[in-house]
Short mmCIF file of N, CA and C in Angstrom, two decimals:
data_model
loop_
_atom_site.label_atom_id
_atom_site.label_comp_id
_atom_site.label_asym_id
_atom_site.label_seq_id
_atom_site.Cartn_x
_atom_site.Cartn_y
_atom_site.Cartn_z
N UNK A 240 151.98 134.99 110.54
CA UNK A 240 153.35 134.53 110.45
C UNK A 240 153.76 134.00 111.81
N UNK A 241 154.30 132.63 111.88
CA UNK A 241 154.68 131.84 112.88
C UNK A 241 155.98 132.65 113.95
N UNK A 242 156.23 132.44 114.96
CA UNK A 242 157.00 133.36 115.46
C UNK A 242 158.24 132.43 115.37
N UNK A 243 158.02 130.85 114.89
CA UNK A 243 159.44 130.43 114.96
C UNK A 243 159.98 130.63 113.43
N UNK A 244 158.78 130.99 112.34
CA UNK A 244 159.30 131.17 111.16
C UNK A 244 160.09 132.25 111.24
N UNK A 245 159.71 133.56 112.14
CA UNK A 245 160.29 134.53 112.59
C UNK A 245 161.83 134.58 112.83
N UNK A 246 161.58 133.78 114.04
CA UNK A 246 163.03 133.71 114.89
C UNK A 246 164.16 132.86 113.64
N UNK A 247 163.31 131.86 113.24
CA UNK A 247 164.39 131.32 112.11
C UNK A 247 165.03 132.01 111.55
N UNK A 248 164.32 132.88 110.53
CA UNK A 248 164.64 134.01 109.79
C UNK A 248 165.57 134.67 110.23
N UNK A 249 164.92 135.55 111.39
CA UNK A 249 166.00 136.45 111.80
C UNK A 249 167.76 135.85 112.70
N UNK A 250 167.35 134.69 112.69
CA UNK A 250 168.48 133.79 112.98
C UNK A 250 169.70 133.39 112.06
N UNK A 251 168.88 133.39 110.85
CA UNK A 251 169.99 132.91 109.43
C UNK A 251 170.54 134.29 109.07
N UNK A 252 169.73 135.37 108.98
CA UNK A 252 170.01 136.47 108.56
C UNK A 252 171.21 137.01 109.52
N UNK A 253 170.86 136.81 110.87
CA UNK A 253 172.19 137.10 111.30
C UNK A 253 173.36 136.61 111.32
N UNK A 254 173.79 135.33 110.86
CA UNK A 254 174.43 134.27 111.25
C UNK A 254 175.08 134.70 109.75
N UNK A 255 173.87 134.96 108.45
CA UNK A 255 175.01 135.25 107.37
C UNK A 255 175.80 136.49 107.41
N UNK A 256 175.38 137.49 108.00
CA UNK A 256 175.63 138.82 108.10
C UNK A 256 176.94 138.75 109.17
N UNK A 257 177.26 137.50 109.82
CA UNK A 257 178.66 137.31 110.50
C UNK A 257 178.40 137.81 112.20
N UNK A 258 176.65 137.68 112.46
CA UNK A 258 176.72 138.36 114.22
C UNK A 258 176.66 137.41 114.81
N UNK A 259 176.37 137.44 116.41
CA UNK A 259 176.04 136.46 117.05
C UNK A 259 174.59 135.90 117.27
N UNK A 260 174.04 135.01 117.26
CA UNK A 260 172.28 134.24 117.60
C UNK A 260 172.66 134.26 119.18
N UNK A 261 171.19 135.24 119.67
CA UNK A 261 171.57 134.92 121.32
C UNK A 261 170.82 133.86 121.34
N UNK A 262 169.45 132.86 120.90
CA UNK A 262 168.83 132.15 121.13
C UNK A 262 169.46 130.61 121.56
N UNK A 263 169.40 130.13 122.51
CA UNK A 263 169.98 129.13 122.77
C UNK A 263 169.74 127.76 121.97
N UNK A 264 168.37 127.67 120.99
CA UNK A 264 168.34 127.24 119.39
C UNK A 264 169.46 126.96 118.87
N UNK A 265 170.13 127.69 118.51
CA UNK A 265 170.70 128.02 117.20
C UNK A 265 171.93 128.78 118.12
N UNK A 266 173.12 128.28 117.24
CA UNK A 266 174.28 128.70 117.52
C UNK A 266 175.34 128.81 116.38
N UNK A 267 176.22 129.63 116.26
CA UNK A 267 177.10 129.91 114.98
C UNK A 267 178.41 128.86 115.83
N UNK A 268 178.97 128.59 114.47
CA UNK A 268 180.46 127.68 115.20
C UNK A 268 181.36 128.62 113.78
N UNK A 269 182.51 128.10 113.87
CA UNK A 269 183.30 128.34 112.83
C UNK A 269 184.53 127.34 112.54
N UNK A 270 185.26 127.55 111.33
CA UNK A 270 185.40 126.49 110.94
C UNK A 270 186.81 126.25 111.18
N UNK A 271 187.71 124.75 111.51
CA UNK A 271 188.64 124.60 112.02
C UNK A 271 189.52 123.92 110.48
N UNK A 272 190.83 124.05 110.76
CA UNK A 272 191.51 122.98 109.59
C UNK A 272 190.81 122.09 108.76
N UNK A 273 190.48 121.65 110.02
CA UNK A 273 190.18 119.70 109.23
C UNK A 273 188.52 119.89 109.40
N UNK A 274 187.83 120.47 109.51
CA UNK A 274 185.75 120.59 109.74
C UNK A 274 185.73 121.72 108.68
N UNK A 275 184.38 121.58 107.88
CA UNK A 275 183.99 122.92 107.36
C UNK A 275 183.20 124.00 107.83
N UNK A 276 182.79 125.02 107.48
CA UNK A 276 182.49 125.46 108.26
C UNK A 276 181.16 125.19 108.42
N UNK A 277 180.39 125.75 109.57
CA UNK A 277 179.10 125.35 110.08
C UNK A 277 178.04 126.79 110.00
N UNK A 278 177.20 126.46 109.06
CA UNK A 278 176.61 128.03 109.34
C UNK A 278 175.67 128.54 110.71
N UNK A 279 174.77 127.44 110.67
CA UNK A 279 173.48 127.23 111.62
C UNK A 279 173.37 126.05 112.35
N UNK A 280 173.22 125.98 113.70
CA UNK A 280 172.70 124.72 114.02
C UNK A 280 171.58 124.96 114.84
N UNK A 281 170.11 124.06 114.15
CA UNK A 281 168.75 123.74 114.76
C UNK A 281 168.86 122.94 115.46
N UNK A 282 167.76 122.88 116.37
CA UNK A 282 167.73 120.70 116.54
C UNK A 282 166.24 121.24 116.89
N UNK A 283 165.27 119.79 116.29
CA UNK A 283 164.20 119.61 116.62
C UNK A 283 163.32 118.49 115.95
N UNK A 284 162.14 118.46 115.87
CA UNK A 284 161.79 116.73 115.32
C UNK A 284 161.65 117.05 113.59
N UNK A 285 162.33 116.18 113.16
CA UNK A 285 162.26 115.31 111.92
C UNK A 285 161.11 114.33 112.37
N UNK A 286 160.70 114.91 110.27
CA UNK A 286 159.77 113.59 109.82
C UNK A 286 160.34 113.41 108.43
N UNK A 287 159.51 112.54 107.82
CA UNK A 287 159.44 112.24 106.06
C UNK A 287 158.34 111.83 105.46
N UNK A 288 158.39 111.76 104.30
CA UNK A 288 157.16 112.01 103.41
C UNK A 288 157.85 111.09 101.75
N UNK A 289 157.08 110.22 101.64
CA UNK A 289 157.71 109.34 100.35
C UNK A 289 156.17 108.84 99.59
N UNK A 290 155.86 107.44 99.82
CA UNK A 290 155.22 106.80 98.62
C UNK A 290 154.23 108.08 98.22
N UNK A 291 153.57 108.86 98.59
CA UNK A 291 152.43 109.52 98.13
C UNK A 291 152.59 110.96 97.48
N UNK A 292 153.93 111.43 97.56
CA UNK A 292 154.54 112.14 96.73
C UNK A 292 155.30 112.03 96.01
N UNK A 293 156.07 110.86 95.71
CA UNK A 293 157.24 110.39 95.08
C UNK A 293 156.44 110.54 93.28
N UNK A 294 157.60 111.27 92.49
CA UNK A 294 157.08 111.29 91.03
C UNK A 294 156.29 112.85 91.33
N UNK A 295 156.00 114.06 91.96
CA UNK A 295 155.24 115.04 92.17
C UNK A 295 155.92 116.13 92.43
N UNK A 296 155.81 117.20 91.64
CA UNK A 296 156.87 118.35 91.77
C UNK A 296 156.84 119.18 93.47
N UNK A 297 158.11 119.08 93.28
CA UNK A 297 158.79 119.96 94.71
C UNK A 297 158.40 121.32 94.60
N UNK A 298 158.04 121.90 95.82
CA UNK A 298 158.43 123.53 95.87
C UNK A 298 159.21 124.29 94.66
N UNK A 299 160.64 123.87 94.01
CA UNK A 299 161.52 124.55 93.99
C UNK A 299 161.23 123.69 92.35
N UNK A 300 160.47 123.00 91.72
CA UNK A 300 160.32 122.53 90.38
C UNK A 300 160.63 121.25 90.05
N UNK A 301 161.54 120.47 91.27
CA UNK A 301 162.01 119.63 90.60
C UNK A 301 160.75 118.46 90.85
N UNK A 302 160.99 117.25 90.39
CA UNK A 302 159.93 115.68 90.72
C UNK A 302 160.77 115.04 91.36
N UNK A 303 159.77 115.21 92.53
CA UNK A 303 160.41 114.07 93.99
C UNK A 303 160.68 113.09 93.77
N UNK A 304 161.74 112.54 94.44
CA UNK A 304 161.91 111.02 94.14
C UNK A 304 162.34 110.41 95.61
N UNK A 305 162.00 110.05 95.94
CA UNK A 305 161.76 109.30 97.53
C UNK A 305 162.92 108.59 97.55
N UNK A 306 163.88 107.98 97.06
CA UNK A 306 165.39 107.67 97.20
C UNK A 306 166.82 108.23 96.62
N UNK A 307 166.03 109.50 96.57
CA UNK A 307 167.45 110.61 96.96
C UNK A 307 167.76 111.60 98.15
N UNK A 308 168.37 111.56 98.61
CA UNK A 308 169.04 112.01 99.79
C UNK A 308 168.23 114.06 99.47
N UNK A 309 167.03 113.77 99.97
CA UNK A 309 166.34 115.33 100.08
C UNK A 309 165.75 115.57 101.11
N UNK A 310 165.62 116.86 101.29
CA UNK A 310 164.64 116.79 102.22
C UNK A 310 163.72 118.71 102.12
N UNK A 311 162.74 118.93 102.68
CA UNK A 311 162.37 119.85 102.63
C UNK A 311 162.49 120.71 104.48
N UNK A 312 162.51 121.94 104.16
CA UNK A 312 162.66 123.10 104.67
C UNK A 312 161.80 124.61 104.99
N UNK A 313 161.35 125.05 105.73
CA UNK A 313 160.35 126.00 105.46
C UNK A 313 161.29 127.45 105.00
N UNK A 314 162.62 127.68 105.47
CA UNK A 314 163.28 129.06 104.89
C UNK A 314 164.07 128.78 104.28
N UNK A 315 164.98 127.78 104.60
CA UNK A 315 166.83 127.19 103.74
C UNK A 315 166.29 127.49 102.56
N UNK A 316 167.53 128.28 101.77
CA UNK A 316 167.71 128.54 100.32
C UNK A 316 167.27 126.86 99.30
N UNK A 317 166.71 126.93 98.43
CA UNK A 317 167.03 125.70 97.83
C UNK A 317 168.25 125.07 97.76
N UNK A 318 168.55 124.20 97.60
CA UNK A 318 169.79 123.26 97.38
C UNK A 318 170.91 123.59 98.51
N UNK A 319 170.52 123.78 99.48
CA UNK A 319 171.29 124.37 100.79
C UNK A 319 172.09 122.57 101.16
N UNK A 320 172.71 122.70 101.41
CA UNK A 320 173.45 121.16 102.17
C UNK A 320 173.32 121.32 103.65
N UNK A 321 172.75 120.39 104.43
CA UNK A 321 172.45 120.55 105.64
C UNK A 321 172.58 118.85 106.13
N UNK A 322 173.35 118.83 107.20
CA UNK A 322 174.00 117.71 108.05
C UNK A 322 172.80 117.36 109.32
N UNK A 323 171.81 116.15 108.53
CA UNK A 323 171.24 115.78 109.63
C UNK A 323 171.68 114.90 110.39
N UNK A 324 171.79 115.28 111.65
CA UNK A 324 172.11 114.10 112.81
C UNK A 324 170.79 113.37 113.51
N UNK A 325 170.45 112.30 113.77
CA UNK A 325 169.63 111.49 114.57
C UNK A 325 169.47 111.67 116.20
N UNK A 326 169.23 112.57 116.88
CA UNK A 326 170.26 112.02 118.18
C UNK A 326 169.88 111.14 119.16
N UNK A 327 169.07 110.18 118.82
CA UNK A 327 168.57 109.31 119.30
C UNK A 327 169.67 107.89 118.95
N UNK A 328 169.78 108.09 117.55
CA UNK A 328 171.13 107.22 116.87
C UNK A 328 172.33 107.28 116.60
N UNK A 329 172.47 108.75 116.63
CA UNK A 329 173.93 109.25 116.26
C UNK A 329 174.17 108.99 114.94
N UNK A 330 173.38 108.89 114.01
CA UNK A 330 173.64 108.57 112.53
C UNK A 330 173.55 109.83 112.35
N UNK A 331 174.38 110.17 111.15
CA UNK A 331 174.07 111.59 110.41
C UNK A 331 174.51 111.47 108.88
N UNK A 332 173.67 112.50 108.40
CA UNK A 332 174.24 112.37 106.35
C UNK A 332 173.73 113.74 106.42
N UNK A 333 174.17 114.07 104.87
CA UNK A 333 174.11 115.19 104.26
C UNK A 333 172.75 115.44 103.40
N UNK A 334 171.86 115.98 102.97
CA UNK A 334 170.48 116.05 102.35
C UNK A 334 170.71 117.70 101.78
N UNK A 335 170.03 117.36 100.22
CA UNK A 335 169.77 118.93 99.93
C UNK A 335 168.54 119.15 99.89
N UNK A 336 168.19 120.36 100.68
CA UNK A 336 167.10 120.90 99.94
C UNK A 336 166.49 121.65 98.94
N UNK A 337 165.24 120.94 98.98
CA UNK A 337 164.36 121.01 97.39
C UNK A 337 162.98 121.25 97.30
N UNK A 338 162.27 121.60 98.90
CA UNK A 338 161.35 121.60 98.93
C UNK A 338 161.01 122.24 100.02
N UNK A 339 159.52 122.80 100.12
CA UNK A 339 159.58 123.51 101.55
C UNK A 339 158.45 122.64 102.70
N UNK A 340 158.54 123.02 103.39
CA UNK A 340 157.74 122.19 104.34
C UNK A 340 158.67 121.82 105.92
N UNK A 341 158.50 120.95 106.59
CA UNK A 341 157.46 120.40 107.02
C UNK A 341 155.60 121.52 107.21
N UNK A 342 155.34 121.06 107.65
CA UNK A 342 153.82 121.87 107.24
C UNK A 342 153.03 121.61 108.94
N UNK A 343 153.68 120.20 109.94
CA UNK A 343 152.86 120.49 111.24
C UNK A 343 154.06 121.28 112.28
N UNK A 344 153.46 122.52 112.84
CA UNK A 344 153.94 123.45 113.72
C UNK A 344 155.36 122.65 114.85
N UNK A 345 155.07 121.42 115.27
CA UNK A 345 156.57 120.99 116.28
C UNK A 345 157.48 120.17 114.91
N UNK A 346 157.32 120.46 113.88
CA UNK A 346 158.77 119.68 113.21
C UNK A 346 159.39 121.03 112.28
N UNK A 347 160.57 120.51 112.34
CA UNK A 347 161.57 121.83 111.59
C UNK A 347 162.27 120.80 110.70
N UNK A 348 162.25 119.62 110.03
CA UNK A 348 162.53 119.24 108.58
C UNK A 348 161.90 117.99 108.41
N UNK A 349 161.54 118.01 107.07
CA UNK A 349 160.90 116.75 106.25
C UNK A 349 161.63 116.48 105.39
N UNK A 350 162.36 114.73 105.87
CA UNK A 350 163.09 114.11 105.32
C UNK A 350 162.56 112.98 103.77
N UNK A 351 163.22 112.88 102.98
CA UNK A 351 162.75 112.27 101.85
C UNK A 351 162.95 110.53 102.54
N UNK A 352 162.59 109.92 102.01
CA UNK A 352 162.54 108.37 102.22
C UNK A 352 163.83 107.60 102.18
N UNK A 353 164.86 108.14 102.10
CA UNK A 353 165.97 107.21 101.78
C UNK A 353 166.50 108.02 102.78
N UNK A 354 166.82 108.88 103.26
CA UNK A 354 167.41 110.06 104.42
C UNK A 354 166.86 109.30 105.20
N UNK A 355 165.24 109.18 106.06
CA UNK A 355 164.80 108.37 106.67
C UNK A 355 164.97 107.15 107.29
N UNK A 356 165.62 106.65 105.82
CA UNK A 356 165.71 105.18 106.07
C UNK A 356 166.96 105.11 107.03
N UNK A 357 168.45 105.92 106.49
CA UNK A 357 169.52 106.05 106.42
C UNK A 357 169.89 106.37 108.06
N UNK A 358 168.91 106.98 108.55
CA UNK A 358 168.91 107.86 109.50
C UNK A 358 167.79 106.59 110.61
N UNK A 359 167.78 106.09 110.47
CA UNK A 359 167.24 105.14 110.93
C UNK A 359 165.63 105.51 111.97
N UNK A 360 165.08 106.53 111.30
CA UNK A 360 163.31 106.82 111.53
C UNK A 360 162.29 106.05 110.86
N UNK A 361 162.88 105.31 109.87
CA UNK A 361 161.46 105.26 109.22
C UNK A 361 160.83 104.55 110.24
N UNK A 362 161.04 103.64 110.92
CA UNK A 362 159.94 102.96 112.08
C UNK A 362 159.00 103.66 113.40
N UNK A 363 159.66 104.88 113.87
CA UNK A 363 159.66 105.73 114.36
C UNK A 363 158.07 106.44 113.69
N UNK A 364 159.27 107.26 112.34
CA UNK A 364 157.99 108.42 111.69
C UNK A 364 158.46 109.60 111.86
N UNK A 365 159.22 109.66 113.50
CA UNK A 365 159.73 111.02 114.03
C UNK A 365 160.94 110.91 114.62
N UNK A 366 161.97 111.75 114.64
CA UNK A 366 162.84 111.46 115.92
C UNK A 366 163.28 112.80 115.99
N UNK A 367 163.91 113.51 117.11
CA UNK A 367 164.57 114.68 117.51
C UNK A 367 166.22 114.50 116.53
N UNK A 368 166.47 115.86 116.05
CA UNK A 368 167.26 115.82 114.74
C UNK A 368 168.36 116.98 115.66
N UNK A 369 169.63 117.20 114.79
CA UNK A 369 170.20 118.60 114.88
C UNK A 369 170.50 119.09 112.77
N UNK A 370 170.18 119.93 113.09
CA UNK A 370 170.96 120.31 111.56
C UNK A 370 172.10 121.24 111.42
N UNK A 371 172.97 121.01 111.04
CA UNK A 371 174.02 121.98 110.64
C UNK A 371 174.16 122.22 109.12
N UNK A 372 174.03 123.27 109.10
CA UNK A 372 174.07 123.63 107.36
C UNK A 372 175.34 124.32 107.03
N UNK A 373 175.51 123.44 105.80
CA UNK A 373 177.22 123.70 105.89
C UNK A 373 177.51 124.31 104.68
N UNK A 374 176.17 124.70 103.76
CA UNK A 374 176.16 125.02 102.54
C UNK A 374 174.78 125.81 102.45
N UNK A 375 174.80 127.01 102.41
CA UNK A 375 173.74 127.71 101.98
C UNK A 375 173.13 127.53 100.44
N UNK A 376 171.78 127.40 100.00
CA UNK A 376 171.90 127.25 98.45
C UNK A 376 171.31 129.09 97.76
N UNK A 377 171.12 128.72 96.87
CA UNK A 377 171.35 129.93 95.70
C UNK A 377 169.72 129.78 95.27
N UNK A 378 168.62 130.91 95.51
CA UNK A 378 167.42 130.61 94.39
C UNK A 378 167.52 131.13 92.87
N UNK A 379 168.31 131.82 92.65
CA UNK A 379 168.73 132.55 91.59
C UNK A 379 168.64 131.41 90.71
N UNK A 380 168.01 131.57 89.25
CA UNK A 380 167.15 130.16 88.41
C UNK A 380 166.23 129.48 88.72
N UNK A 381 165.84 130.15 89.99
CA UNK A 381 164.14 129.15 90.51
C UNK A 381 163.22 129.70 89.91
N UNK A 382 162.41 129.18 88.98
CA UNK A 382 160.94 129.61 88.28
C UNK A 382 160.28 130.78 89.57
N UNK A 383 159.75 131.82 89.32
CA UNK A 383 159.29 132.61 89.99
C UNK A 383 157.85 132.12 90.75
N UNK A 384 157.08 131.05 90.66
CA UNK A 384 156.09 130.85 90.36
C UNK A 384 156.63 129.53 91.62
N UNK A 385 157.84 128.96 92.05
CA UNK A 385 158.28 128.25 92.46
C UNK A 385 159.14 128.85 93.69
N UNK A 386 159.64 130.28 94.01
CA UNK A 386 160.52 130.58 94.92
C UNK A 386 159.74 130.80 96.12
N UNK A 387 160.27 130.51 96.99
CA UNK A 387 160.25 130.75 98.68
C UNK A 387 159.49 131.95 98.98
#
């Protein structure tokens, strides 16, 4: 077991449980009038993954489709809403996850092909990301055979 799968873990777990993350990673914010709230924020390299999986079931059951706003995750709950930023571009959108992965040791999310595009990597391949997850998801109805 990876020690950042570790630290992740024990990072979300605290962050839902309402403590503080001392890791300078990851930081809790909270939420103002007009912002929602923010559960987690990562930053680290984004990639994506399209023509050669597109039409091929996800982690979590569903069939990928390379121009919907997805992306995969190695812990986030399925269908979690998470705010990727570019920070190379300052572009950012919203992506759910549906899948787990990335799968090489320096990236912490794999973006679907239209996120990519949107986000302006696909020429790239890679760029340094932040995520804020602003929506935890639910596995409760995930095929057992399919959960995290």
């Amino acid at each position: 077991m990876s020690s950042r799968f570790v630290c992740g873990s024990l990072a979300l777990i605290t962050v839902i449980l309402g403590g503080c993350v001392s890791s300078p990673r990851f930081t809790a914010a909270r939420a103002s009038a007009s912002a929602p709230a923010v559960l987690l924020i990562e930053e680290g390299i984004a990639s994506y993954y399209a023509e050669e999986f597109n039409g091929r079931r996800t982690s979590n059951g569903e069939i990928y489709d390379m121009n919907k706003l997805t992306a995969a995750h190695r812990t986030l709950p399925f269908n979690s809403a998470v705010k990727v930023t570019n920070l190379a571009s300052g572009k950012s959108l919203v992506v759910r996850i549906n899948d787990r992965g990335p799968f090489k040791d320096n990236r912490i999310i794999d973006l679907s092909y239209a996120a990519a595009k949107d986000l302006e990597l696909v020429g790239s391949g890679t760029s340094r990301v932040r995520l804020d997850i602003v929506r935890l998801g639910d596995t409760t109805g995930v095929p057992q055979h399919y959960a995290p």
